[in-house]
Amino acid sequence: MTSSEAQHVYGVIIDATFPYKTNNERYICSLKIVDPSLYVKSQKGSGDASDYATLVLYAKRFEDLPIVTRLGDIIRVHRATLRLYNGTRQFNANVFYNSSWALFAGDSNDNTATTFSGKHYSFEKSEAATLANTRKWASQYFTQYNVVSDNMFTPLALSLIHISSPRDS
């Protein structure tokens, strides 16, 4: 569950925070990610989406962290460390030191990263199959399971409030 060796990870994003400043020298972004090796329905039994890994990215500049705009996008991280935190796998990536990341659209067949850390990123031919398989699995994952549970939303019909305007009088 822990490793001091550098980890290279592909994960489907199921939750993300906006990057924020933790102190004068550091910014942080936290993501929840899943992949076929971590989330297998037969292992869970219940089929819920509670088994995930946390990815915590650290940077000295806000611009060096990803801004996730869509759940289901895929993140690739190089040179992260792995540890167990509160019973959950946690990958820590220090972008200011030697880690890097790249975001790929989950609903596309394009192997070009939408955003990435640094001035450029590498993408080997062998990674195309990993990315394609992760996209295929993510599509099945999102069609079978709700990432947002029923208690997290309110139907619009119950939340609309009529505001009277001068024309209503």
Backbone as numpy.savetxt, mean C-alpha at the origin, in Angstrom:
# Nx Ny Nz CAx CAy CAz Cx Cy Cz
10.32 -14.48 10.98 9.52 -13.27 10.98 10.36 -12.01 10.98
11.61 -12.08 11.36 12.48 -10.92 11.30 13.71 -11.28 10.49
14.34 -10.27 9.94 15.52 -10.51 9.15 16.36 -9.24 9.09
17.65 -9.40 9.28 18.54 -8.25 9.16 19.00 -8.08 7.71
18.72 -9.07 6.87 19.06 -8.98 5.45 18.07 -8.08 4.73
18.54 -7.43 3.68 17.69 -6.56 2.89 16.57 -7.37 2.22
15.35 -6.87 2.32 14.19 -7.52 1.73 13.71 -6.72 0.51
13.30 -7.44 -0.52 12.73 -6.82 -1.71 11.29 -7.30 -1.80
10.33 -6.36 -1.85 8.92 -6.68 -1.67 8.06 -6.07 -2.76
7.10 -6.85 -3.25 5.99 -6.34 -4.05 4.74 -6.52 -3.20
3.90 -5.50 -3.09 2.68 -5.62 -2.31 1.55 -4.81 -2.90
0.32 -5.30 -2.70 -0.88 -4.60 -3.13 -1.31 -3.71 -1.96
-1.51 -2.44 -2.21 -1.85 -1.48 -1.16 -3.33 -1.57 -0.83
-3.64 -1.83 0.46 -5.03 -1.87 0.90 -5.35 -0.74 1.86
-4.35 0.01 2.31 -4.58 1.18 3.16 -3.29 2.00 3.16
-3.43 3.32 3.31 -2.24 4.17 3.27 -2.49 5.46 4.03
-1.43 5.97 4.64 -1.49 7.29 5.25 -0.83 8.28 4.30
-1.23 9.52 4.42 -0.57 10.60 3.69 0.76 10.84 4.41
1.85 11.09 3.69 3.14 11.35 4.36 3.02 12.51 5.35
3.65 12.35 6.51 3.58 13.40 7.52 4.92 13.52 8.23
5.13 14.66 8.85 6.38 14.97 9.54 6.32 14.44 10.96
7.35 13.70 11.37 7.39 13.18 12.74 8.25 14.03 13.66
9.28 14.64 13.10 10.14 15.57 13.86 10.83 16.47 12.85
11.81 17.24 13.30 12.47 18.20 12.41 13.24 17.55 11.27
13.58 16.27 11.43 14.44 15.64 10.44 13.80 14.50 9.67
12.55 14.14 9.99 12.01 12.93 9.39 10.54 13.04 9.00
10.24 12.39 7.84 8.86 12.22 7.38 8.59 10.73 7.33
7.32 10.38 7.42 6.95 8.96 7.46 5.68 8.75 6.65
5.56 7.56 6.09 4.35 7.13 5.38 4.16 5.65 5.72
2.95 5.30 6.12 2.66 3.93 6.52 1.62 3.33 5.59
1.86 2.12 5.12 0.96 1.43 4.20 0.64 0.04 4.74
-0.56 -0.45 4.43 -0.90 -1.85 4.66 -0.86 -2.51 3.29
-0.13 -3.62 3.21 0.02 -4.31 1.93 -0.29 -5.80 2.10
-0.75 -6.40 1.01 -0.99 -7.84 0.96 -0.41 -8.38 -0.34
-0.18 -9.68 -0.35 0.23 -10.36 -1.58 -0.18 -11.81 -1.46
-0.06 -12.59 -2.53 -0.51 -13.99 -2.48 0.19 -14.83 -1.42
1.43 -14.51 -1.08 2.14 -15.32 -0.09 1.66 -15.04 1.33
1.14 -13.86 1.57 0.70 -13.49 2.91 -0.77 -13.80 3.13
-1.58 -13.51 2.12 -3.03 -13.67 2.28 -3.52 -14.83 1.43
-3.80 -15.94 2.06 -4.34 -17.11 1.38 -5.60 -17.52 2.12
-6.74 -17.56 1.42 -8.01 -17.83 2.06 -8.00 -19.15 2.83
-7.38 -20.15 2.26 -7.38 -21.46 2.92 -6.62 -21.41 4.25
-5.63 -20.52 4.37 -4.90 -20.39 5.63 -5.74 -19.65 6.66
-6.53 -18.69 6.22 -7.31 -17.86 7.14 -8.58 -18.56 7.60
-9.17 -19.35 6.74 -10.42 -20.01 7.10 -11.62 -19.11 6.95
-11.59 -17.92 7.56 -12.73 -17.02 7.52 -12.79 -16.20 6.24
-11.68 -16.06 5.56 -11.65 -15.28 4.33 -11.69 -13.78 4.55
-11.41 -13.32 5.78 -11.42 -11.87 5.99 -10.08 -11.27 5.56
-10.04 -9.97 5.48 -8.86 -9.28 4.96 -7.99 -8.71 6.07
-7.95 -9.38 7.21 -7.21 -8.84 8.34 -5.74 -9.23 8.36
-5.31 -10.12 7.50 -3.91 -10.50 7.48 -3.17 -9.67 6.43
-2.28 -8.84 6.89 -1.55 -7.93 6.03 -0.18 -7.68 6.64
0.66 -7.02 5.89 1.94 -6.54 6.41 1.89 -5.02 6.40
2.62 -4.43 7.31 2.75 -2.97 7.34 4.07 -2.60 6.69
4.02 -1.57 5.87 5.23 -1.03 5.26 5.37 0.40 5.75
6.47 0.69 6.43 6.72 2.03 6.94 7.93 2.59 6.19
7.68 3.70 5.50 8.73 4.36 4.72 9.16 5.63 5.47
10.48 5.82 5.59 11.05 6.99 6.26 11.85 7.80 5.26
11.77 9.12 5.37 12.53 9.99 4.47 12.87 11.30 5.18
13.85 12.00 4.64 14.21 13.31 5.19 13.42 14.42 4.51
12.83 14.10 3.34 12.03 15.09 2.61 10.65 14.52 2.29
9.64 15.36 2.37 8.27 14.96 2.05 8.19 14.38 0.63
8.89 14.99 -0.31 8.85 14.59 -1.73 9.38 13.19 -1.98
10.12 12.63 -1.03 10.71 11.31 -1.22 9.78 10.17 -0.84
8.55 10.49 -0.39 7.59 9.46 0.00 6.43 9.38 -0.99
5.82 8.20 -1.11 4.71 8.05 -2.06 3.43 8.69 -1.53
2.65 9.24 -2.44 1.30 9.68 -2.12 0.38 8.71 -2.86
-0.26 7.84 -2.09 -1.10 6.80 -2.67 -2.47 7.38 -2.95
-2.91 7.29 -4.19 -4.21 7.84 -4.57 -5.27 6.77 -4.81
-4.84 5.51 -4.96 -5.80 4.43 -5.22 -5.40 3.16 -4.49
-6.35 2.61 -3.78 -6.13 1.27 -3.22 -6.06 0.30 -4.38
-5.25 -0.72 -4.24 -5.08 -1.69 -5.31 -3.85 -1.44 -6.15
-3.24 -0.26 -5.99 -1.97 -0.04 -6.68 -0.91 -0.92 -6.04
0.16 -1.13 -6.76 1.21 -2.06 -6.32 2.48 -1.27 -6.03
3.08 -1.56 -4.90 4.33 -0.91 -4.54 5.45 -1.95 -4.53
6.57 -1.55 -5.09 7.78 -2.38 -5.03 8.78 -1.65 -4.16
9.34 -2.36 -3.20 10.32 -1.76 -2.29 11.59 -2.58 -2.34
12.70 -1.90 -2.44 14.02 -2.54 -2.37 14.70 -2.15 -1.07
15.39 -3.10 -0.50 16.25 -2.93 0.67 15.50 -2.45 1.91
14.45 -3.18 2.26 13.71 -2.93 3.50 14.16 -3.95 4.55
13.97 -3.61 5.81 14.23 -4.57 6.88 12.89 -5.12 7.35
12.90 -6.33 7.86 11.68 -7.00 8.29 11.75 -7.28 9.78
10.64 -6.99 10.48 10.53 -7.30 11.89 9.08 -7.60 12.22
8.86 -8.08 13.41 7.51 -8.35 13.89 7.16 -7.23 14.86
6.03 -6.53 14.61 5.61 -5.43 15.47 4.15 -5.66 15.85
3.87 -5.84 17.12 2.51 -6.12 17.62 1.85 -7.28 16.88
2.63 -8.31 16.60 2.10 -9.50 15.95 1.91 -9.38 14.45
2.33 -8.28 13.85 2.17 -8.06 12.41 3.54 -7.90 11.77
3.70 -8.47 10.58 4.95 -8.28 9.84 5.07 -6.80 9.48
6.25 -6.25 9.71 6.47 -4.84 9.38 7.76 -4.70 8.60
7.65 -4.11 7.42 8.81 -3.78 6.61 9.13 -2.31 6.86
10.39 -2.01 7.14 10.84 -0.63 7.33 11.82 -0.29 6.21
11.54 0.82 5.54 12.39 1.24 4.42 12.85 2.67 4.65
14.16 2.85 4.76 14.74 4.18 4.96 15.17 4.74 3.61
14.30 5.55 3.02 14.58 6.11 1.70 15.79 7.04 1.76
16.02 7.68 2.90 17.16 8.60 3.04 18.48 7.84 3.15
18.43 6.55 3.39 19.67 5.77 3.54 19.94 4.95 2.27
19.22 3.84 2.07 19.49 3.03 0.89 18.26 2.35 0.29
17.10 2.51 0.88 15.90 1.87 0.35 15.32 2.69 -0.79
14.50 2.03 -1.61 13.83 2.73 -2.70 12.46 2.10 -2.91
11.57 2.82 -3.58 10.23 2.33 -3.86 9.79 2.79 -5.25
8.83 2.06 -5.79 8.19 2.43 -7.06 6.73 2.01 -6.98
5.83 2.88 -7.44 4.39 2.59 -7.47 3.98 2.25 -8.89
3.16 1.20 -9.02 2.63 0.78 -10.31 1.11 0.75 -10.23
0.45 1.17 -11.29 -1.01 1.15 -11.33 -1.48 -0.30 -11.26
-2.45 -0.55 -10.40 -2.96 -1.90 -10.24 -3.91 -2.31 -11.35
-4.48 -1.34 -12.05 -5.48 -1.64 -13.08 -4.95 -1.42 -14.49
-3.67 -1.60 -14.68 -3.05 -1.37 -15.97 -2.11 -2.53 -16.28
-1.75 -2.66 -17.54 -0.74 -3.66 -17.93 0.60 -3.01 -18.20
0.69 -1.73 -17.92 1.92 -0.97 -18.17 2.94 -1.27 -17.07
4.15 -1.57 -17.46 5.22 -1.86 -16.50 6.02 -0.62 -16.13
5.52 0.55 -16.47 6.16 1.80 -16.12 5.61 2.27 -14.78
6.49 2.62 -13.88 6.06 3.10 -12.57 5.37 4.45 -12.71
4.29 4.66 -11.95 3.60 5.94 -11.97 4.38 6.98 -11.18
4.97 6.58 -10.06 5.87 7.43 -9.28 6.93 6.54 -8.65
8.03 7.15 -8.25 9.12 6.37 -7.66 10.03 7.29 -6.89
10.84 6.72 -6.02 11.80 7.51 -5.25 13.06 7.69 -6.09
13.74 8.77 -5.84 14.99 9.03 -6.56 14.76 9.64 -7.92
15.85 9.73 -8.69 15.79 10.35 -10.01 15.33 9.37 -11.09
15.56 8.09 -10.87 15.12 7.06 -11.82 14.98 5.74 -11.06
14.41 4.75 -11.71 14.28 3.44 -11.09 14.65 2.38 -12.11
14.99 1.22 -11.63 15.32 0.11 -12.53 14.14 -0.84 -12.59
14.00 -1.54 -13.71 12.96 -2.55 -13.86 13.53 -3.63 -14.79
13.80 -4.78 -14.21 14.37 -5.89 -14.96 13.26 -6.66 -15.69
13.60 -7.33 -16.77 12.63 -8.13 -17.52 11.98 -9.20 -16.64
12.75 -9.75 -15.73 12.23 -10.81 -14.86 11.14 -10.29 -13.92
11.12 -8.99 -13.66 10.11 -8.42 -12.77 8.74 -8.29 -13.43
8.69 -8.30 -14.75 7.42 -8.15 -15.46 6.44 -9.26 -15.08
6.92 -10.49 -14.95 6.05 -11.61 -14.57 5.55 -11.44 -13.14
6.42 -11.00 -12.24 6.01 -10.77 -10.85 4.93 -9.71 -10.79
5.11 -8.62 -11.51 4.13 -7.54 -11.53 2.80 -8.01 -12.14
2.86 -8.75 -13.23 1.64 -9.25 -13.88 0.89 -10.22 -12.96
1.60 -11.11 -12.32 0.96 -12.06 -11.40 0.36 -11.36 -10.19
1.03 -10.34 -9.69 0.51 -9.59 -8.55 -0.76 -8.84 -8.95
-0.78 -8.26 -10.14 -1.98 -7.57 -10.63 -3.15 -8.54 -10.78
-2.88 -9.70 -11.34 -3.93 -10.70 -11.53 -4.49 -11.13 -10.18
-3.62 -11.40 -9.23 -4.07 -11.80 -7.90 -4.85 -10.69 -7.23
-4.39 -9.43 -7.36 -5.07 -8.29 -6.75 -6.48 -8.13 -7.30
-6.64 -8.35 -8.58 -7.97 -8.25 -9.18 -8.92 -9.26 -8.56
-8.47 -10.49 -8.38 -9.28 -11.52 -7.74 -9.54 -11.18 -6.28
-8.55 -10.68 -5.60 -8.67 -10.32 -4.18 -9.76 -9.27 -3.98
-9.74 -8.22 -4.80 -10.71 -7.13 -4.63 -12.11 -7.52 -5.08
-12.25 -8.47 -5.97 -13.60 -8.90 -6.36 -14.20 -9.83 -5.31
-13.38 -10.52 -4.54 -13.89 -11.47 -3.54 -14.12 -10.84 -2.17
-13.34 -9.85 -1.80 -13.38 -9.34 -0.43 -13.46 -7.81 -0.42
-14.26 -7.30 0.50 -14.33 -5.86 0.72 -13.15 -5.44 1.57
-12.44 -4.44 1.13 -11.35 -3.90 1.93 -11.95 -3.00 3.01
-13.04 -2.34 2.68 -13.74 -1.48 3.63 -14.92 -2.26 4.18
-14.98 -2.41 5.49 -16.06 -3.17 6.11 -17.34 -2.33 6.21
-18.47 -2.99 6.41 -19.76 -2.32 6.44 -19.85 -1.24 7.51
-19.16 -1.41 8.62 -19.25 -0.41 9.69 -18.43 0.84 9.41
-17.74 0.91 8.26 -16.90 2.05 7.94 -17.58 3.07 7.02
-18.81 2.81 6.59 -19.47 3.77 5.72 -20.94 3.90 6.08
-21.54 5.01 5.65 -22.95 5.30 5.88 -23.60 5.54 4.53
-24.73 4.90 4.25 -25.42 5.15 2.98 -25.78 6.63 2.85
-25.68 7.17 1.66 -25.95 8.58 1.45 -27.37 8.98 1.84
-28.33 8.10 1.63 -29.72 8.43 1.95 -29.89 8.74 3.43
-29.06 8.16 4.29 -29.16 8.40 5.72 -28.36 9.62 6.17
-27.41 10.05 5.37 -26.53 11.12 5.81 -26.85 12.47 5.17
-27.80 12.53 4.23 -28.12 13.80 3.59 -28.94 14.68 4.53
-28.58 15.92 4.59 -29.30 16.88 5.40 -29.83 17.95 4.45
-31.11 18.26 4.56 -31.70 19.29 3.72 -31.35 20.65 4.28
-30.72 21.47 3.48 -30.39 22.82 3.87 -31.30 23.75 3.07
-32.07 24.55 3.77 -32.99 25.43 3.06 -32.26 26.64 2.54
-32.66 27.06 1.39 -32.09 28.24 0.78 -33.18 29.30 0.69
-32.83 30.54 0.40 -33.85 31.60 0.29 -34.91 31.25 -0.77
-34.55 30.47 -1.80 -35.53 30.09 -2.82 -36.58 29.14 -2.29
-36.28 28.41 -1.21 -37.25 27.46 -0.64 -38.39 28.17 0.08
-38.22 29.43 0.44 -39.23 30.15 1.23 -40.39 30.59 0.39
